[in-house]
C-alpha positions as CSV (number, residue, x, y, z in Angstrom):
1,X,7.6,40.3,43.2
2,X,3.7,41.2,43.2
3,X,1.2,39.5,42.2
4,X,0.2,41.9,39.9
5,X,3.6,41.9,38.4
6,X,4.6,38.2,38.0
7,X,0.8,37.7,36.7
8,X,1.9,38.3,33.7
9,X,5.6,38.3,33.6
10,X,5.5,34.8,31.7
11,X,3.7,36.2,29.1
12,X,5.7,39.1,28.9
13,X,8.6,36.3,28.0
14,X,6.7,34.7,25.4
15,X,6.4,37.9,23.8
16,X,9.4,39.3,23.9
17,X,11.0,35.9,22.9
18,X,13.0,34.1,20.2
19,X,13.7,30.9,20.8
20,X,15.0,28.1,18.5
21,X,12.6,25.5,20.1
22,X,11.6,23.2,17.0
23,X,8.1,21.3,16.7
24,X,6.7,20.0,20.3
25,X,5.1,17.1,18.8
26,X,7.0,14.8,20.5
27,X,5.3,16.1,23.3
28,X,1.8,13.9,24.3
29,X,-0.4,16.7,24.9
30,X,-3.0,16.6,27.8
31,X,-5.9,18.6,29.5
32,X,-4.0,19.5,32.8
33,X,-6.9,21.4,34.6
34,X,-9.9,23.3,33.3
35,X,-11.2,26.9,34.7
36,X,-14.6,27.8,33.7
37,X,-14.8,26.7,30.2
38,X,-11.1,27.2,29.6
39,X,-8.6,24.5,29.1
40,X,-4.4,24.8,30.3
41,X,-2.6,22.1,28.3
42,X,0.5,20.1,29.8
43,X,2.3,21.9,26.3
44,X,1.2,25.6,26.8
45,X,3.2,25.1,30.3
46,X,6.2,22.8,28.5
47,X,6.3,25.9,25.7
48,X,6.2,28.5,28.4
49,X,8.7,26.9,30.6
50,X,11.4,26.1,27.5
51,X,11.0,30.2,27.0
52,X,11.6,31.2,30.3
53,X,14.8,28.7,30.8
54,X,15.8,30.3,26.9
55,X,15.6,34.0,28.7
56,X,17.2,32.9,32.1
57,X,13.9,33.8,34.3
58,X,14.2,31.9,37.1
59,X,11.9,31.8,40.5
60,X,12.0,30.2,43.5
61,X,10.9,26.1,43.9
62,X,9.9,24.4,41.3
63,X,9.6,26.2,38.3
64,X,7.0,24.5,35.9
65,X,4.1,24.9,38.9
66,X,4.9,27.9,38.9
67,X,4.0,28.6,35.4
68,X,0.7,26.3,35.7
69,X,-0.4,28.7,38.5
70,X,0.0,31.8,36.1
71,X,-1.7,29.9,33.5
72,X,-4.3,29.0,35.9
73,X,-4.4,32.5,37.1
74,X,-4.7,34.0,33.5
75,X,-8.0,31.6,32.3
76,X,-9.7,32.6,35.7
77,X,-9.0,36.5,34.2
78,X,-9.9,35.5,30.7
79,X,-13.4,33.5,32.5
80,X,-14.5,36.9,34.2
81,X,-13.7,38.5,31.3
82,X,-16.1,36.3,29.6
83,X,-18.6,37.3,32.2
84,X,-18.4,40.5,32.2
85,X,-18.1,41.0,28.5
86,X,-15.1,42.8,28.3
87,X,-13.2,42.7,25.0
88,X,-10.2,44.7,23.4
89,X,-9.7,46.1,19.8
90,X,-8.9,43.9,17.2
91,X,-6.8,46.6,15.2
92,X,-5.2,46.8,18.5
93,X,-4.2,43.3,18.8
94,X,-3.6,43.1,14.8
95,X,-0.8,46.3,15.3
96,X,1.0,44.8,18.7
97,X,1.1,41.4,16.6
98,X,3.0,43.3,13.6
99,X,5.1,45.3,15.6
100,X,6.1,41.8,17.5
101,X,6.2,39.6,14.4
102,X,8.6,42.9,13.0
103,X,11.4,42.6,15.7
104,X,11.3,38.5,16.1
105,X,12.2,38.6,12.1
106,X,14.7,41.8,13.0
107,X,16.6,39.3,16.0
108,X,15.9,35.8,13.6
109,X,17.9,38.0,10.5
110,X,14.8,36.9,8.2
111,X,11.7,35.9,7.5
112,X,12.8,32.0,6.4
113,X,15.2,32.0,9.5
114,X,12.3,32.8,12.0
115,X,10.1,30.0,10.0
116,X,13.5,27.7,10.6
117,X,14.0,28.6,14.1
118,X,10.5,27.9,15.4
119,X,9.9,25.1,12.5
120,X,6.5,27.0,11.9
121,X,5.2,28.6,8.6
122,X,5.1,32.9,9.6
123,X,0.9,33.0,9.0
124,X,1.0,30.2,11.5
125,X,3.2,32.1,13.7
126,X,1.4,35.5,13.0
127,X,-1.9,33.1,14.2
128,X,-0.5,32.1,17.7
129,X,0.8,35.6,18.8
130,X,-2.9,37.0,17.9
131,X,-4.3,34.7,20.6
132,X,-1.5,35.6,22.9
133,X,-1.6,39.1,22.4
134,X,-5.6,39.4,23.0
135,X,-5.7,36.8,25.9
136,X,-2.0,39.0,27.3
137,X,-4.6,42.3,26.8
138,X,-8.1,40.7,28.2
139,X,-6.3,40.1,31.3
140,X,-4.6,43.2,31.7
141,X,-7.4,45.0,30.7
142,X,-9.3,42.3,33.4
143,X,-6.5,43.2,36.3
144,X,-7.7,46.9,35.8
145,X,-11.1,46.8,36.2
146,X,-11.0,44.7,39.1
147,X,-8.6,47.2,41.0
148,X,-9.8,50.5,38.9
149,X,-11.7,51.6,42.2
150,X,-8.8,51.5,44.7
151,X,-8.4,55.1,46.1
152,X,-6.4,56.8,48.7
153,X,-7.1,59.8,50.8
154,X,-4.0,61.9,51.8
155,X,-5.0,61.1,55.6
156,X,-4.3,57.5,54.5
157,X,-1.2,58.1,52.7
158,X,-0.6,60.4,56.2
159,X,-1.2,57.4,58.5
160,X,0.8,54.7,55.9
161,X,3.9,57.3,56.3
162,X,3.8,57.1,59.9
163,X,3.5,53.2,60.4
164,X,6.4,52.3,58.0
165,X,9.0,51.8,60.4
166,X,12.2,54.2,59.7
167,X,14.5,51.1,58.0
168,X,11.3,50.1,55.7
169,X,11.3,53.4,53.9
170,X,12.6,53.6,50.6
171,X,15.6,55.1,49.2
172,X,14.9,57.7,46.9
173,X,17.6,58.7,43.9
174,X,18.5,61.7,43.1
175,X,15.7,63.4,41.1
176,X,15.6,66.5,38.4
177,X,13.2,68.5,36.6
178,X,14.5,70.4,33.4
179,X,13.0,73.1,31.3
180,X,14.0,72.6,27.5
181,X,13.8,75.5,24.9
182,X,13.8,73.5,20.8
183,X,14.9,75.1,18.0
184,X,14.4,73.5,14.4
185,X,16.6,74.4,11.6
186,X,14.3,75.8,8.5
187,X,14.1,73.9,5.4
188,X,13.9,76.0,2.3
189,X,11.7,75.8,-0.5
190,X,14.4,74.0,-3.0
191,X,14.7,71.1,-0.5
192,X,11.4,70.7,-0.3
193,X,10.5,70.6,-4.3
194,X,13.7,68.8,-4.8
195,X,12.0,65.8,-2.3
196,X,8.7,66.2,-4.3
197,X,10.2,65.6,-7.6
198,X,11.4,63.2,-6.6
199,X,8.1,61.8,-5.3
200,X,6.5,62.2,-8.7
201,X,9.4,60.3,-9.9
202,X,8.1,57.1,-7.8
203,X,4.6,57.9,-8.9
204,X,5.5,57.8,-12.6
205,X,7.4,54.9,-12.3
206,X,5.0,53.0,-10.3
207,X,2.1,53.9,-12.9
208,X,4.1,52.8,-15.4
209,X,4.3,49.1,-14.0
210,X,7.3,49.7,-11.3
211,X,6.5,47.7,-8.0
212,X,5.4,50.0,-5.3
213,X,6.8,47.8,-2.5
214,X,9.9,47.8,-3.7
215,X,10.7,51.5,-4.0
216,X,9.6,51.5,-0.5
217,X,12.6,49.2,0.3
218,X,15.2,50.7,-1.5
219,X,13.8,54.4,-0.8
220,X,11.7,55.1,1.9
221,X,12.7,56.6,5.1
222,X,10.5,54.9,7.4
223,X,12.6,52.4,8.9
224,X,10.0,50.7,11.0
225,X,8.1,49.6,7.5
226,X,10.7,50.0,4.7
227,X,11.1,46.3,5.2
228,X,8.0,45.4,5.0
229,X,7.3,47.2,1.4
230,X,5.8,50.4,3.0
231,X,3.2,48.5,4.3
232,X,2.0,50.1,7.9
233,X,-0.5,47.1,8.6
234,X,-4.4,47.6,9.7
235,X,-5.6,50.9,11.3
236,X,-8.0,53.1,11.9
237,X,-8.3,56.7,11.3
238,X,-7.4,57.8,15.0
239,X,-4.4,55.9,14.8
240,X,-3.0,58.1,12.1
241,X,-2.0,61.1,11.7
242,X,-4.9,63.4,10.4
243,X,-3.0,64.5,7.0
244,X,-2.0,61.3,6.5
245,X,-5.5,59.3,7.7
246,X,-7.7,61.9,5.2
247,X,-5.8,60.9,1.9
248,X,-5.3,57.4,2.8
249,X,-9.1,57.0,3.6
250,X,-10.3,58.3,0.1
251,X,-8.1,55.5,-1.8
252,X,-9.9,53.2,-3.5
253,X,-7.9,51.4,-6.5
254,X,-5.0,49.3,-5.2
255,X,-3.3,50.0,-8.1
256,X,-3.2,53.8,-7.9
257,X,-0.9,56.1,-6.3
258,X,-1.9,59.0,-4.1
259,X,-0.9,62.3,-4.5
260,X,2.3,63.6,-2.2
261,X,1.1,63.9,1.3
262,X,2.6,66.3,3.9
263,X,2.7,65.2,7.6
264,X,5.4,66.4,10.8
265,X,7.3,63.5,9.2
266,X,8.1,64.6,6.1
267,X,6.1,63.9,3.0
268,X,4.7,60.4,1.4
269,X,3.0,58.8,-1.3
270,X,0.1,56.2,-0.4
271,X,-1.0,53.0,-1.9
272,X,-4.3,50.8,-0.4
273,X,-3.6,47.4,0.0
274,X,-6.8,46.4,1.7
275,X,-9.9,47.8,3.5
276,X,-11.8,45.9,6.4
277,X,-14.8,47.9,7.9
278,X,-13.7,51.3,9.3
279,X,-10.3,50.0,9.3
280,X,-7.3,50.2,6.2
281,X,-3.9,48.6,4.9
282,X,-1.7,50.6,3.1
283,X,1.8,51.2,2.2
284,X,3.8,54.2,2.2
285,X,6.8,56.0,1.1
286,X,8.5,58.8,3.2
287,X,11.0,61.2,2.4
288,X,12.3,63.7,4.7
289,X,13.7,67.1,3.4
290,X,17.2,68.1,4.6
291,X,17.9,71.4,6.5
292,X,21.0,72.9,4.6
293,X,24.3,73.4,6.3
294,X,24.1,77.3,6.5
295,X,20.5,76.5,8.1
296,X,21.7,74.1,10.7
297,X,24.4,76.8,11.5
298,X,21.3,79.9,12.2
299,X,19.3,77.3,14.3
300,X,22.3,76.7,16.6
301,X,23.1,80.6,16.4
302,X,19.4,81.2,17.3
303,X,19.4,78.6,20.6
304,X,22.6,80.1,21.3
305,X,21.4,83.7,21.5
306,X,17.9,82.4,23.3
307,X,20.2,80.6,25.8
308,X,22.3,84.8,25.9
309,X,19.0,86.6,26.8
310,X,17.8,84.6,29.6
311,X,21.4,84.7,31.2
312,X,21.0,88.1,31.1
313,X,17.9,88.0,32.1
314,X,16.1,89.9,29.9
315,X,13.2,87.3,28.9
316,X,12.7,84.5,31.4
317,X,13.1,81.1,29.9
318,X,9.4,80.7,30.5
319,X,8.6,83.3,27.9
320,X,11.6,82.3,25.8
321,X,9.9,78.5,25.5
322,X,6.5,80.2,24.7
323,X,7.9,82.4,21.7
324,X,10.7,80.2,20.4
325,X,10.3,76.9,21.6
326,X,9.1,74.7,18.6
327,X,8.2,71.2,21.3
328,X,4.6,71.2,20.9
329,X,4.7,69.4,24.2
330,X,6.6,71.7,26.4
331,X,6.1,75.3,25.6
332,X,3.1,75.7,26.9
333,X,4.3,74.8,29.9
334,X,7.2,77.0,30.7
335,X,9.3,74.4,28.6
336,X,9.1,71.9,31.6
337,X,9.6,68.4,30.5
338,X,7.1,65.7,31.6
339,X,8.2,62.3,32.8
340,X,6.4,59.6,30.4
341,X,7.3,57.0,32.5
342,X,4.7,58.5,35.9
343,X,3.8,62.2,34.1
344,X,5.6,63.8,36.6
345,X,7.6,66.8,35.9
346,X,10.6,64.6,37.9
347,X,13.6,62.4,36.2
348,X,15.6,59.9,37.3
349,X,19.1,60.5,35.8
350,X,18.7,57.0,33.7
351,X,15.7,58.1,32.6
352,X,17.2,61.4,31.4
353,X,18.2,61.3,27.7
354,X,22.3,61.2,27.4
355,X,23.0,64.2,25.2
356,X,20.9,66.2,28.2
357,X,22.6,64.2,30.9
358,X,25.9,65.3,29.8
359,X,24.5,68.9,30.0
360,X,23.5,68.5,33.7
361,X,26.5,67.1,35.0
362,X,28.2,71.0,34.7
363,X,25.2,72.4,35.7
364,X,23.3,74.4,39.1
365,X,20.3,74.6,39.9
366,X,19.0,77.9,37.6
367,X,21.7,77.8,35.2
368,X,21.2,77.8,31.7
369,X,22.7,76.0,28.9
370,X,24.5,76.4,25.9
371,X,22.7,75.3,22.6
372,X,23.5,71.3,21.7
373,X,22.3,68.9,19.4
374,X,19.4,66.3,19.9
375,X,17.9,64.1,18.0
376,X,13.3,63.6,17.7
377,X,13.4,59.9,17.1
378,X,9.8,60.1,17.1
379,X,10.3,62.3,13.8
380,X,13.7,61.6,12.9
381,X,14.8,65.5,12.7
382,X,17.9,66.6,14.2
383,X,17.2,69.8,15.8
384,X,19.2,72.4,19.0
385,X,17.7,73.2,22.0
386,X,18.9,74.9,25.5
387,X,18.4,73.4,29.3
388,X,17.7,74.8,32.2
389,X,18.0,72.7,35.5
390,X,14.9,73.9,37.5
391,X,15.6,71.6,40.4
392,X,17.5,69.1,41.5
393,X,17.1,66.7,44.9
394,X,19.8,65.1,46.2
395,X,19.0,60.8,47.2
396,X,17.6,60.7,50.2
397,X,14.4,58.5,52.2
398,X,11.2,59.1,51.3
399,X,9.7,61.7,53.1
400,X,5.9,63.4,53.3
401,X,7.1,66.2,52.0
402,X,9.4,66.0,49.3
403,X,7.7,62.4,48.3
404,X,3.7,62.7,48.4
405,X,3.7,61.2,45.3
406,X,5.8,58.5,45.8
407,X,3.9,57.5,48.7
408,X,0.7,57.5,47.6
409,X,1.7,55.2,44.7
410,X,3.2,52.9,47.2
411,X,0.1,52.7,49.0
412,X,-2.5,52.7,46.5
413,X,-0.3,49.5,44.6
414,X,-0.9,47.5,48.2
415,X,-4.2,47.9,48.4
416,X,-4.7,46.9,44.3
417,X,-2.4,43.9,45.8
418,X,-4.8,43.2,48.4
419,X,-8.2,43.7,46.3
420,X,-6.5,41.4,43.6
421,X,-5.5,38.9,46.0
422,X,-9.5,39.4,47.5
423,X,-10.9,39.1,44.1
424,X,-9.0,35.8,43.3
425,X,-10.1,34.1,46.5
426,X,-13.7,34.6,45.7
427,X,-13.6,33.5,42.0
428,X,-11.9,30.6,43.4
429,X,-14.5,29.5,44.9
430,X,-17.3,30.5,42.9
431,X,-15.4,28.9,39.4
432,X,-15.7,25.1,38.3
433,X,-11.7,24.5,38.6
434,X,-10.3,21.1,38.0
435,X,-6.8,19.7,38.2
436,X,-5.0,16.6,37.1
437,X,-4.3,14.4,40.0
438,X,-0.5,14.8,38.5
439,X,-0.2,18.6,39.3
440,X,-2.2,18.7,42.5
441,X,1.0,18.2,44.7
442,X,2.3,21.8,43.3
443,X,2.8,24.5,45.9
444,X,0.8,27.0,45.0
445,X,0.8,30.3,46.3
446,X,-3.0,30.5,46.0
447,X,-4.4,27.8,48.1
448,X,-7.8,28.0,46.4
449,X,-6.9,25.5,43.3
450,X,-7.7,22.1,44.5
451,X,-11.1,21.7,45.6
């Protein structure tokens, strides 16, 4: 595992975990070693190493130096971080904390189990995650700037090719791009009137002394804040969607409702909770409007007879995802589908989503779909589209050719390795760093510790 990577794998486990530690004050708590100005306790590294054992990390030799190196590793990030002035956004920090704080009460079943589990009151909880979410940021944030001017020339990539001996290259799995035509089914004006009366319904019965948060509960469509009253937590303009963002912005009474708000997700009422500088809390309700059953039935038609012409090739599927396609993303583009995971226009198949992976498996390189069903989680509409398998490469080892990319990655990730590892050695020595006689005897993997 890299450096880079197991930097900050420890706090990826505190983050991601649920544990059913209780209270550590049976613990006597100690200054183990100081960096800079910053302190690592003997209980951050008891806390962290209960976590890891709870999620079944495990690493080679003894575990708990391990995690004392990482913690010693992180406060020299969080030092130069200091030094260099380097901060992150607090509405940043404050969202990642709710989101987090969201799914730990989601696994615990509620809010008093989570309290029960970790014997902590949730504001107390909601305190500690804030400092680990900044200091997990600050040093990511740190990491990049320290390797941000690694670069590689293709003549470099050229010459790492031809040193990596034939049985070092890596395998690489079959790979696919796919073109993808959407089609929505049309809502008609009914459904939509029909969802704002009943809007206007909540606003009514909110004005007249109804609790806003729990409509949202019982009504709202917005899974990810329905249980939390509507309530979307601290954020800035950017952060929403503009519709959204330009009513929210104008509230000003906490105890008045908004008018109905139309967004790509459907449409909402608003109430402000709480303003802080250019930053707002508010909660929301969301319905979506329904496509009708004879609708559903013309969008499938429609892909279906999209799907017809190219076959027959009388528009190209290029021009089809131009004129018909309804993906914002893709239509612009021939309809090619872009790879979040690198922005590559390539897919592993268990990257793929299912209901198109069972569409490839028939499938040759040019053919063309039939339409089929797929769900925008993102948006939570149902809606058809039609495939097109543009290419497909079978597994094979990396090559120049047919792998550039993947080559280039591999070699610019060694030399962030190596400028990391570079960087580390000299703040080692130029850092007051101080460790209890009791953890000295560690093995650590940077020799630079113990002065």
């Amino acid at each position: 595992m890299s450096v880079l990577n197991r930097c900050f794998l420890l706090l990826v486990v505190l983050i991601l975990g649920i544990s059913s530690l209780k209270s550590q004050s049976n613990v006597i708590d100690e200054v183990i070693a100081v960096v800079g100005d910053n302190p690592v306790l003997r209980s951050d590294v008891e806390y962290q190493y209960q976590q890891a054992r709870m999620q079944g990390v495990t690493f080679p030799g003894d575990m708990k130096c391990h995690i004392f190196e990482q913690l010693l590793l992180q406060n020299l990030l969080l030092e130069q971080a200091k030094i260099d002035s380097v901060d992150v956004s607090e509405n940043m920090v404050i969202s990642t904390v709710d989101r987090q704080i969201n799914e730990f009460i989601n696994r615990a079943g509620s809010r008093e189990r989570l309290e029960e589990w970790l014997n902590k009151p949730l504001h107390q909880i909601r305190r500690e995650q804030r400092v680990l979410v900044r200091n997990q940021m600050l040093t990511q944030q740190m990491q990049g700037i320290i390797t941000d001017d690694v670069r590689v020339t293709p003549a470099e990539v050229r010459a790492f090719y031809r040193r990596m001996p034939e049985d070092s290259l890596p395998m690489v799995p079959a790979q696919f791009e796919i073109q993808k035509i959407s089609v929505e089914p049309q809502v008609s004006i009914d459904e939509e009137e029909r969802i704002k009366t009943r809007l206007r319904d909540f606003q009514r019965q909110i004005n007249e002394g109804r609790d806003f948060a729990t409509l949202a509960v019982l009504f709202s469509e917005d899974q990810m804040s329905a249980a939390r009253g509507g309530e979307l937590g601290f954020m800035t303009r950017a952060e929403l969607v503009p519709e959204f963002a330009r009513v929210a912005f104008t509230l000003q009474d906490p105890n008045r409702v908004s008018q109905i708000v139309e967004t790509e997700f459907g449409y909402h009422i608003i109430q402000l909770i709480e303003r802080q500088g250019d930053r707002i809390n508010v909660r929301h309700i969301l319905l979506r409007p329904r496509a009708s059953a004879e609708e559903v039935t013309k969008a499938r038609q429609k892909a279906d007879s999209i799907a017809n012409l190219i076959r027959e090739e009388k528009i190209s599927f290029e021009e089809a995802a131009l004129f018909h396609s309804m993906d914002k993303e893709t239509r612009l583009n021939g309809g090619v589908m872009i790879n979040p995971r690198n922005q590559s226009t390539k897919f592993e198949i268990q990257h793929i989503p299912p209901t198109i992976t069972r569409q490839l498996e028939r499938m040759e390189v040019g053919d063309v779909s039939s339409a089929f069903e797929l769900m925008n989680e993102r948006l939570g509409k149902n809606y058809f589209a039609v495939v097109r398998l543009k290419s497909r490469t079978e597994p094979h080892k990396a090559n120049i050719r047919d792998d550039y990319q993947l080559l280039q990655t591999m070699l610019e990730n060694q030399k962030r390795e190596e400028a990391f590892i570079d960087w580390i050695i000299r703040r080692q020595r130029e850092t007051y760093i101080t460790i209890s006689p009791n953890w000295i005897n560690c093995q650590f993997e940077h020799k630079g510790w113990v002065k």
